[in-house]
GROMACS .gro file of C-alpha atoms in nm:
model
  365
    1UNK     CA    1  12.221   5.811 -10.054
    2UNK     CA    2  12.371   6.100  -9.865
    3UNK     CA    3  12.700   6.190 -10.005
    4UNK     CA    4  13.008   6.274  -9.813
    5UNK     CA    5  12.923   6.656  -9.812
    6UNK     CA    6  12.617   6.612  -9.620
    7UNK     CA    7  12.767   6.406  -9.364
    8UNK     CA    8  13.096   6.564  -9.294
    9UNK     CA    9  12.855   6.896  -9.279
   10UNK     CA   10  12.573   6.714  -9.027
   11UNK     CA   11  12.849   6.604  -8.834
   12UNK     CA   12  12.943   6.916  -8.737
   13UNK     CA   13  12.669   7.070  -8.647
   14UNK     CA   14  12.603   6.783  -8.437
   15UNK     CA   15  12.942   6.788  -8.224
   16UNK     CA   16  12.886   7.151  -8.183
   17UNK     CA   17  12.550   7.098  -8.000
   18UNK     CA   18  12.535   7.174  -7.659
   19UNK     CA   19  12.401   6.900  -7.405
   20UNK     CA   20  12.137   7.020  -7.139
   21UNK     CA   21  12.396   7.016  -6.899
   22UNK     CA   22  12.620   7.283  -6.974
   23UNK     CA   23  12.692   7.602  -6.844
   24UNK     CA   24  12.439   7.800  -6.949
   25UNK     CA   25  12.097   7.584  -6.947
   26UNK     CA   26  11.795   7.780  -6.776
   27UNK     CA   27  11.829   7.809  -6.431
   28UNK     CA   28  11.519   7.626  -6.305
   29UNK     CA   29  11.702   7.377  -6.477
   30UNK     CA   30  12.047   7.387  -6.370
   31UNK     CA   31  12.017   7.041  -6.169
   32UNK     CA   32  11.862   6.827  -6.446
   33UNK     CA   33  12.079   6.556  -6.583
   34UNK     CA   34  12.254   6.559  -6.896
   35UNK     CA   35  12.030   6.468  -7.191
   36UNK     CA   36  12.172   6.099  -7.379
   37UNK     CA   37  12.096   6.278  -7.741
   38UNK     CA   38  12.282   6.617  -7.702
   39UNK     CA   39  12.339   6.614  -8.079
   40UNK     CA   40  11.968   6.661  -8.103
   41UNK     CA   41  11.863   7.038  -8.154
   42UNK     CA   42  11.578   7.246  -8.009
   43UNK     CA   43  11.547   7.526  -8.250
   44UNK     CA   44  11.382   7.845  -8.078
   45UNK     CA   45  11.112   7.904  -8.338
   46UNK     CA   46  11.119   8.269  -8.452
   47UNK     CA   47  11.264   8.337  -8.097
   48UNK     CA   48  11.076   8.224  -7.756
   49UNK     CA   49  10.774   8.346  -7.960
   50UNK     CA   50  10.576   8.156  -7.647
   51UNK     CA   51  10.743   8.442  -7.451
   52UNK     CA   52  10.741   8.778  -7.625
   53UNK     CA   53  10.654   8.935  -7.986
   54UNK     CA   54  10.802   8.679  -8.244
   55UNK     CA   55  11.050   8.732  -8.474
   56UNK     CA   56  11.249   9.036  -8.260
   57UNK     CA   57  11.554   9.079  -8.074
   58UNK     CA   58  11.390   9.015  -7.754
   59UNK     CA   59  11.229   8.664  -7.864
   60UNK     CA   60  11.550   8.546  -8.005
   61UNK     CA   61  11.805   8.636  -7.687
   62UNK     CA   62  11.515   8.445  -7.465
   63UNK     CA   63  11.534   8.174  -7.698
   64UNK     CA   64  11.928   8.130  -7.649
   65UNK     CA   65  11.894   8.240  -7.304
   66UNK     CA   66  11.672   7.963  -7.232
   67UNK     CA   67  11.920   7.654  -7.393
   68UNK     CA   68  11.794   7.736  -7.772
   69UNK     CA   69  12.067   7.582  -8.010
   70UNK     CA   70  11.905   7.777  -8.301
   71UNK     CA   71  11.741   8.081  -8.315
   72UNK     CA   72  11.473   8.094  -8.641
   73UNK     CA   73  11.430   8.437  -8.839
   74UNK     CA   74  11.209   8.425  -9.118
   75UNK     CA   75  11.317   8.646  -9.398
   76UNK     CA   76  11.198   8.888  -9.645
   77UNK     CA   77  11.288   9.164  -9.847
   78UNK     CA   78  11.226   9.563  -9.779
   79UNK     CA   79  11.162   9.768 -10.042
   80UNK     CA   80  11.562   9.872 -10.077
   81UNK     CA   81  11.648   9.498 -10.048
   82UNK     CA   82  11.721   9.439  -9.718
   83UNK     CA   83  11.681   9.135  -9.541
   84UNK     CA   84  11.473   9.150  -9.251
   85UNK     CA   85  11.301   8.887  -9.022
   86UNK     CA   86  10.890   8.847  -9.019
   87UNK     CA   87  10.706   8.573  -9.059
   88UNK     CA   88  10.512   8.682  -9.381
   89UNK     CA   89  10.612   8.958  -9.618
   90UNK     CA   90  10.260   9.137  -9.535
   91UNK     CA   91  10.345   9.334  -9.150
   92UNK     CA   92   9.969   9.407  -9.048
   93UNK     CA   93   9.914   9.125  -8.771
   94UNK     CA   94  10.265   9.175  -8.678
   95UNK     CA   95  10.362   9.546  -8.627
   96UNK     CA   96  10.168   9.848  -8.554
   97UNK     CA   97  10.180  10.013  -8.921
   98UNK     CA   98   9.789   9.984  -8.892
   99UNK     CA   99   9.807  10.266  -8.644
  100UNK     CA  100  10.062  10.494  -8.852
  101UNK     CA  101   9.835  10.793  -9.048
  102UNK     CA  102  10.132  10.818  -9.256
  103UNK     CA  103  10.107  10.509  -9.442
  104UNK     CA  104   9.774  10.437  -9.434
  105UNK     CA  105   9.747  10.468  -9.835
  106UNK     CA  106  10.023  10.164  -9.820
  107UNK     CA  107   9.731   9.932  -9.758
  108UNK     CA  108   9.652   9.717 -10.028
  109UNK     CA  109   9.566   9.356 -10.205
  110UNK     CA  110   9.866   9.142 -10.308
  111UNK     CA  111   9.829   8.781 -10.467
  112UNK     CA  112  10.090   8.615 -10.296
  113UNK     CA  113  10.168   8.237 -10.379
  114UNK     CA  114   9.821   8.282 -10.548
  115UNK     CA  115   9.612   8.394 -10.267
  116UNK     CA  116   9.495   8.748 -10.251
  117UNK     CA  117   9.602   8.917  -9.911
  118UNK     CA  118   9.508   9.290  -9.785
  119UNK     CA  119   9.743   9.470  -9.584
  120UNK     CA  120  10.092   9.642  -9.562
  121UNK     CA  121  10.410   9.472  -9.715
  122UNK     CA  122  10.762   9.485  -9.651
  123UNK     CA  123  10.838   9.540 -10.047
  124UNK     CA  124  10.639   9.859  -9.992
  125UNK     CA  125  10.885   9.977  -9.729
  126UNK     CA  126  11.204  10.126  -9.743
  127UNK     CA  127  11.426   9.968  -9.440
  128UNK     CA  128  11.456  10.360  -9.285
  129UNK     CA  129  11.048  10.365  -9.264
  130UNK     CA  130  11.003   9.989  -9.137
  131UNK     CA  131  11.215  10.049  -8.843
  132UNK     CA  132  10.975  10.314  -8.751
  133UNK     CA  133  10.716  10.087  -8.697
  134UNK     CA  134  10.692   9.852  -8.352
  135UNK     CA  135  10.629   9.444  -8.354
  136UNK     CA  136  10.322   9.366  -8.137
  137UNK     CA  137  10.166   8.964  -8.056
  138UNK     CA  138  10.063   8.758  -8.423
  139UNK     CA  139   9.820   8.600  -8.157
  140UNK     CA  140   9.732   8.750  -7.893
  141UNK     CA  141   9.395   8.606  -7.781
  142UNK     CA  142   9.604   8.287  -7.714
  143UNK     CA  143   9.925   8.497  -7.612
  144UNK     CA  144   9.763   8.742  -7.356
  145UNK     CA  145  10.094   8.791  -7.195
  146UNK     CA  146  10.269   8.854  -7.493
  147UNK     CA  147  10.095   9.179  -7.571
  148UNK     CA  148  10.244   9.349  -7.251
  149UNK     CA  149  10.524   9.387  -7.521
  150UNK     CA  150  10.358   9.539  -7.839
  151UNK     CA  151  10.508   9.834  -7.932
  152UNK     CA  152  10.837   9.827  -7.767
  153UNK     CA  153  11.040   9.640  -8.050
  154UNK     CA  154  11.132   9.688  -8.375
  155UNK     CA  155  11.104   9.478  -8.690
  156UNK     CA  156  11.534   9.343  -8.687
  157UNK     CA  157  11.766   9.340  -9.005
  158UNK     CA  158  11.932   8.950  -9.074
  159UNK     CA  159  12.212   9.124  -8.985
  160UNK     CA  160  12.150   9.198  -8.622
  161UNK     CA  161  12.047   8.866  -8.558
  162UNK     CA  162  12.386   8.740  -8.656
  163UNK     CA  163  12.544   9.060  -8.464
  164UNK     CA  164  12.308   8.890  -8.190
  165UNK     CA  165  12.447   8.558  -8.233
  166UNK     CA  166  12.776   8.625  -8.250
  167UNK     CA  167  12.724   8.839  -7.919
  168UNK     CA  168  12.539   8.559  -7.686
  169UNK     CA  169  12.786   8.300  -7.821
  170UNK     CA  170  13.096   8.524  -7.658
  171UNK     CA  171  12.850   8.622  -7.356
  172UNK     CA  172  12.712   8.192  -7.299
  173UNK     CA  173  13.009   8.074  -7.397
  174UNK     CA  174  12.904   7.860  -7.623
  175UNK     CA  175  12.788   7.841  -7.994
  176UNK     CA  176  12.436   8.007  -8.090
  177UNK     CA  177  12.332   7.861  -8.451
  178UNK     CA  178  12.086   8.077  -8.661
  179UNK     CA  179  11.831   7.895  -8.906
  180UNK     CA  180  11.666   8.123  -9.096
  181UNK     CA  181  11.399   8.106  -9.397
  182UNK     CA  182  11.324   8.212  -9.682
  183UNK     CA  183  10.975   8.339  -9.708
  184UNK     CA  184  10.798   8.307 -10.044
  185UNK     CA  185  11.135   8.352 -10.273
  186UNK     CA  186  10.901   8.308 -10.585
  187UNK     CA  187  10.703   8.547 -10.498
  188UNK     CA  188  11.007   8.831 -10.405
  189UNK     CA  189  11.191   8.706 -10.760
  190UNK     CA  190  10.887   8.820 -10.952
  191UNK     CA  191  10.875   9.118 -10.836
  192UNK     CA  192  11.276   9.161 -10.891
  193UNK     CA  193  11.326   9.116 -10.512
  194UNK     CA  194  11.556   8.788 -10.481
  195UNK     CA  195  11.599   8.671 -10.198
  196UNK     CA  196  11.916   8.361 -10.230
  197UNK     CA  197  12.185   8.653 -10.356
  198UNK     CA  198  12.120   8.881 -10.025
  199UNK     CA  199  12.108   8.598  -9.770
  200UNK     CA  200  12.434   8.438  -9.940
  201UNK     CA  201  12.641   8.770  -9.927
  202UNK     CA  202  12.525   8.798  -9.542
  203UNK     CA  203  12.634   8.496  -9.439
  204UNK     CA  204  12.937   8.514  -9.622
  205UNK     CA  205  13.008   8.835  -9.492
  206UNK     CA  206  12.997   8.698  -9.194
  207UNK     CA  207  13.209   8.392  -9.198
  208UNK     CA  208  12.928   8.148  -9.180
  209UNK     CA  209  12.896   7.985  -9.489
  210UNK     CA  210  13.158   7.717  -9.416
  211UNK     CA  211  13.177   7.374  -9.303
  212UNK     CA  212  13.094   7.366  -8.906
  213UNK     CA  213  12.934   7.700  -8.908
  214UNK     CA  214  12.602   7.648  -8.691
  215UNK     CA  215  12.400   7.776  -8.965
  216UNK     CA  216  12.110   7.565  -9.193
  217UNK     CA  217  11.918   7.741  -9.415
  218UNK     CA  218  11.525   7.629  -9.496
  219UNK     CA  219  11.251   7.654  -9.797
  220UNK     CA  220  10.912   7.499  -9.821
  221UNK     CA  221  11.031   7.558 -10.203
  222UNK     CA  222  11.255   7.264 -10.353
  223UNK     CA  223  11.372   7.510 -10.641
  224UNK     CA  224  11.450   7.781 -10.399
  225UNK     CA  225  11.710   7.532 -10.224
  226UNK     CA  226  11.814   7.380 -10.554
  227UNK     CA  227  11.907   7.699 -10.663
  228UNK     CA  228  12.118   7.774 -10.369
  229UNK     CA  229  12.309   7.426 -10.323
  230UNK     CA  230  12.347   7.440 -10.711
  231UNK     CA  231  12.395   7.843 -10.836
  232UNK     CA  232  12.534   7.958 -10.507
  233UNK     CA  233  12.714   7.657 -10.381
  234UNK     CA  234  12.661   7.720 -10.065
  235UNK     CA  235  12.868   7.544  -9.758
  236UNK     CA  236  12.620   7.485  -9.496
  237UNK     CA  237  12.332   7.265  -9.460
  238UNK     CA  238  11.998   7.286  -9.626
  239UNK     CA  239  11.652   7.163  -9.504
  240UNK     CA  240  11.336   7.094  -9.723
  241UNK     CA  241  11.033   7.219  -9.543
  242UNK     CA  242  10.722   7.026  -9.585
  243UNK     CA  243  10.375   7.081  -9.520
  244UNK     CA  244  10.103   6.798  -9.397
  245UNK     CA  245   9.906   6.882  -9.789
  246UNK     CA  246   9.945   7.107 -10.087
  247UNK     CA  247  10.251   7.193 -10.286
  248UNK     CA  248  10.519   7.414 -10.258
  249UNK     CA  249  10.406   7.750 -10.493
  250UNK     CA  250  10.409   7.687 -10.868
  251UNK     CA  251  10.573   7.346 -10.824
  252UNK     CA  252  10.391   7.079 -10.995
  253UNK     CA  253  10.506   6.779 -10.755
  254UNK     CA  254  10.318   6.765 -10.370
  255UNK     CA  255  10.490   6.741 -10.069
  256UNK     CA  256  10.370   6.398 -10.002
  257UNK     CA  257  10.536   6.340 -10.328
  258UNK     CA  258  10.870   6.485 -10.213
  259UNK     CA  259  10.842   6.270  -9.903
  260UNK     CA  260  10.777   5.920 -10.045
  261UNK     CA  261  11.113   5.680 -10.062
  262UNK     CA  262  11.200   5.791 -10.389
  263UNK     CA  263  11.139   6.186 -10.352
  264UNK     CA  264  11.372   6.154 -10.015
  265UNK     CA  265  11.715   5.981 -10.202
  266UNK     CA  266  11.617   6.271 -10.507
  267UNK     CA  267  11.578   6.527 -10.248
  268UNK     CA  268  11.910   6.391 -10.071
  269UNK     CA  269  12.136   6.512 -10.393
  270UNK     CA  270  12.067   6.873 -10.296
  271UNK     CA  271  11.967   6.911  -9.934
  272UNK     CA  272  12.015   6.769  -9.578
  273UNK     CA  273  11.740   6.740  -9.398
  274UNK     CA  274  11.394   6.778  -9.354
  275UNK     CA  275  11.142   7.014  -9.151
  276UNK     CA  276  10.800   6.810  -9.162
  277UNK     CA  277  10.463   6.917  -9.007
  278UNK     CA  278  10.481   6.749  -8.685
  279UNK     CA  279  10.140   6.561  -8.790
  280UNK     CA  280  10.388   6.388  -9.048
  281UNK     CA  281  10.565   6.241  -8.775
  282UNK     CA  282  10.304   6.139  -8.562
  283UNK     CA  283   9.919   6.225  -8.750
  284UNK     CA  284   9.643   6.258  -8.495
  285UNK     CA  285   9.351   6.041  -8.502
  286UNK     CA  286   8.998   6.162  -8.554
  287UNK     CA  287   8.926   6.241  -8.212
  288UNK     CA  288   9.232   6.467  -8.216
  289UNK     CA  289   9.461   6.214  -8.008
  290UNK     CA  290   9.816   6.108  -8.119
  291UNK     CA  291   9.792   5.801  -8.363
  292UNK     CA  292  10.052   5.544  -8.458
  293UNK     CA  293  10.390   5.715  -8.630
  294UNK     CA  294  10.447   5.721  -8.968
  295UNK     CA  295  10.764   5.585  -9.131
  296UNK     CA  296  10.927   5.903  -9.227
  297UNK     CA  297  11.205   5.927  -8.989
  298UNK     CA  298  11.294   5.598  -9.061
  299UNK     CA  299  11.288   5.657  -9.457
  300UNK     CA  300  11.421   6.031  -9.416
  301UNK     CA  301  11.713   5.869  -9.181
  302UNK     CA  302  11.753   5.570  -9.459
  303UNK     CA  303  11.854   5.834  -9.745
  304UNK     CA  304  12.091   6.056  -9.507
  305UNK     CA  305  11.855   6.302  -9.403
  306UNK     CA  306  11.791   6.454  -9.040
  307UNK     CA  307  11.427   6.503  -8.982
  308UNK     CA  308  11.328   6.807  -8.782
  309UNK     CA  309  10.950   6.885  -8.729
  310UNK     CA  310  10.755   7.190  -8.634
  311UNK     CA  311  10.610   7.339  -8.450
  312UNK     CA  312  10.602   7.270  -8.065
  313UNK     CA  313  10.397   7.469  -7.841
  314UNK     CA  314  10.294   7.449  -7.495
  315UNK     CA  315   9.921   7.614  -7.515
  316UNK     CA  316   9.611   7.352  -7.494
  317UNK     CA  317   9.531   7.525  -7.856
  318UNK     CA  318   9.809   7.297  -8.036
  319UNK     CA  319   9.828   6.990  -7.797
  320UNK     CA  320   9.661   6.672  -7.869
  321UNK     CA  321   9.329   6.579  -7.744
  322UNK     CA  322   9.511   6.373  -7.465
  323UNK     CA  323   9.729   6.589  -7.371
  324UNK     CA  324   9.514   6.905  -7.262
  325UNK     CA  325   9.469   7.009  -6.933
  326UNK     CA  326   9.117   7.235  -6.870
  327UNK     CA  327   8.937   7.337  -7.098
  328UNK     CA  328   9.118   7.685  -7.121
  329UNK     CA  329   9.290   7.679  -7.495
  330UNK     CA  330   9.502   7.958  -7.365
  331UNK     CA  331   9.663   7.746  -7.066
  332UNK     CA  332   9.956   7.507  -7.064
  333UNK     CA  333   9.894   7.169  -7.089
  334UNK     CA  334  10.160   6.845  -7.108
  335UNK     CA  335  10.360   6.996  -7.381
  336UNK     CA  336  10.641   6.816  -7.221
  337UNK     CA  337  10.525   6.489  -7.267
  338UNK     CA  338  10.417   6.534  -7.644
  339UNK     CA  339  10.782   6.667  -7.707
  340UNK     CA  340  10.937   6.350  -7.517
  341UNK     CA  341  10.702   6.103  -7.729
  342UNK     CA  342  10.818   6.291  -8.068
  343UNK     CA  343  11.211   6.226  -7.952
  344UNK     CA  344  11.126   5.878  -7.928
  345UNK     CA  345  11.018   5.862  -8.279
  346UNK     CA  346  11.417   5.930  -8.361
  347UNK     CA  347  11.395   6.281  -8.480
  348UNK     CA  348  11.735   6.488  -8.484
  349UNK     CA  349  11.587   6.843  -8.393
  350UNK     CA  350  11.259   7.023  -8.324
  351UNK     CA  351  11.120   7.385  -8.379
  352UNK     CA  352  10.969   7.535  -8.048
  353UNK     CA  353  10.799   7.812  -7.943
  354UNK     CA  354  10.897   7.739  -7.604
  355UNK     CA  355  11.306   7.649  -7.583
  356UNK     CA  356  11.300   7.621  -7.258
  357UNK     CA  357  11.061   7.307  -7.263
  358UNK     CA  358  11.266   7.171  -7.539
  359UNK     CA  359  11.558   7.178  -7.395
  360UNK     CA  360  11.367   7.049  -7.064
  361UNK     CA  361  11.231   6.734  -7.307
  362UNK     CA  362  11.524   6.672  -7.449
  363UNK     CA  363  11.753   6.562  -7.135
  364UNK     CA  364  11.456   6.348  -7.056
  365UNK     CA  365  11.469   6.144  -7.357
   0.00000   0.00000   0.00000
């Protein structure tokens, strides 16, 4: 059972969620009515990374722009020990270091989380050097449009999202919440890079590790979050991430483990909610069509825990089989509808690439 901690903390961060209707909603949406759930949350995953370059300024500010509660930054560490938002440690397929002479000899083979990778790392980097470098599209033969924006933006601190936040909240006029990951902390520990102490003194620094602050922090690793509700103590809400197989690194127990009845009520002494694969919620059927939900809201909801899934986007490439339209993987199809049919399944949140369209599903629900 959820104790009092994670309900008086759950409860504010609902009240504080904006309903579709308020003053600053997107403006082809300005007309649409009101959504009935307004303490559900679209999270604007790594920005409005549907939109521009993830994980930068410019895909975060869309994100809010567009009705985002949350903006996502993924963190890891530089090689001074900065925090700074990617979406994996190694920068290759996200800046342009590959076309920098200068650090050409940085290129090398890392095992992270037990898998060897090839390519340039943040550790490797001293903050002054990484923000000489530009971001540029993760995918760009699904995000053509995206790449009209490589090279224009650089790799942002932790801190400058919050400066960010704390700027479009005054500007909106209302709250903007930041949810931010930690990327591989077992991996940046061992190599005497931690990531919990850093990200605690930020957001204390800040005034946002309190009660109400719009702030949840997220792991796929249990001890990582352990460590933080237990070592740090920290104030604001924390959500297990979860992946449709596997593990979390060097942790003996699987996800599916985690995410039975009994893992949830353990897993409900330290955090407060959940960030399942979407598939978790609703698996797809052989043919690549949605299939019957599962029971994990309902058991997640049963042990005090919000359930909010990733990741929502609006290409053909990540739709279900039924929901495509063409046979272009690079074109929209009814990402709309799939986002209204996971509401109905009772979850409290969902990560999106596209805010606007989850802030459009959500006052439809």
């Amino acid at each position: 059972m959820a104790d009092r901690r994670q309900m008086l903390r759950f409860g504010a961060m609902a009240a504080a969620a904006p309903a579709l209707g308020g003053a600053i909603s997107a403006p082809a949406f300005a007309h649409d009515k009101p959504s009935r759930h307004p303490s559900t949350l679209v999270v604007g995953h790594r920005g409005a990374s549907g939109y521009r370059p993830e994980h930068t300024l410019a895909s975060y500010e869309l994100a809010a722009r567009m009705g985002a509660d949350y903006m996502e930054p993924d963190l890891v560490s530089t090689k001074d020990g900065v925090l700074v938002c990617r979406h994996e440690p190694e920068i290759g397929g996200t800046t342009n270091v590959a076309s920098k002479p200068e650090f050409a000899a940085r290129k090398r083979t890392v095992v992270l989380d037990g898998v060897s990778v090839t390519g340039w790392w943040t550790q490797d980097f001293t903050l002054a050097e990484l923000k000489t470098l530009r971001a540029t599209e993760r995918i760009p033969a699904i995000r053509q449009h995206n790449t009209l924006y490589d090279g224009l933006f650089p790799v942002p601190t932790f801190q400058e999202v919050l400066d960010l936040r704390k700027r479009l909240s005054h500007e909106l006029d209302r709250e903007i919440g930041v949810f931010p990951e930690t990327k591989h902390p077992t991996f940046f520990r061992g190599i005497g890079l931690e990531l919990e102490t850093p990200l605690v003194r930020i957001l204390r620094r800040n005034g946002l590790d309190r009660r109400g602050a719009k702030v949840f922090v997220q792991s796929f690793e249990a001890v990582n979050l352990r460590t933080l509700a237990d070592h740090h103590r920290v104030e604001v809400p924390l959500v297990f991430l979860s992946s449709a197989d596997g593990n979390p690194f060097n942790d003996p127990r699987s996800y599916a483990d985690y995410l039975t009845p009994v893992g949830l009520k353990e897993l409900s002494e330290y955090v407060d909610g959940l960030g399942p694969d979407k598939s978790q919620i609703i698996p797809r059927n052989a043919d690549g069509t949605l299939a019957t939900p599962t029971a994990l809201v309902k058991d997640a909801h049963r042990a005090g825990l919000k359930v909010i899934p990733y990741t929502f986007r609006a290409e053909n490439s990540f739709l279900p089989a039924e929901l495509k339209v063409g046979a272009d993987v690079t074109a929209y199809g009814r990402a709309i509808d799939e986002q209204v049919t996971f509401l109905r399944t009772g979850i409290d949140g969902l990560f999106t690439d596209q805010a606007d369209v989850g802030v459009l599903a959500r006052s439809l629900v």
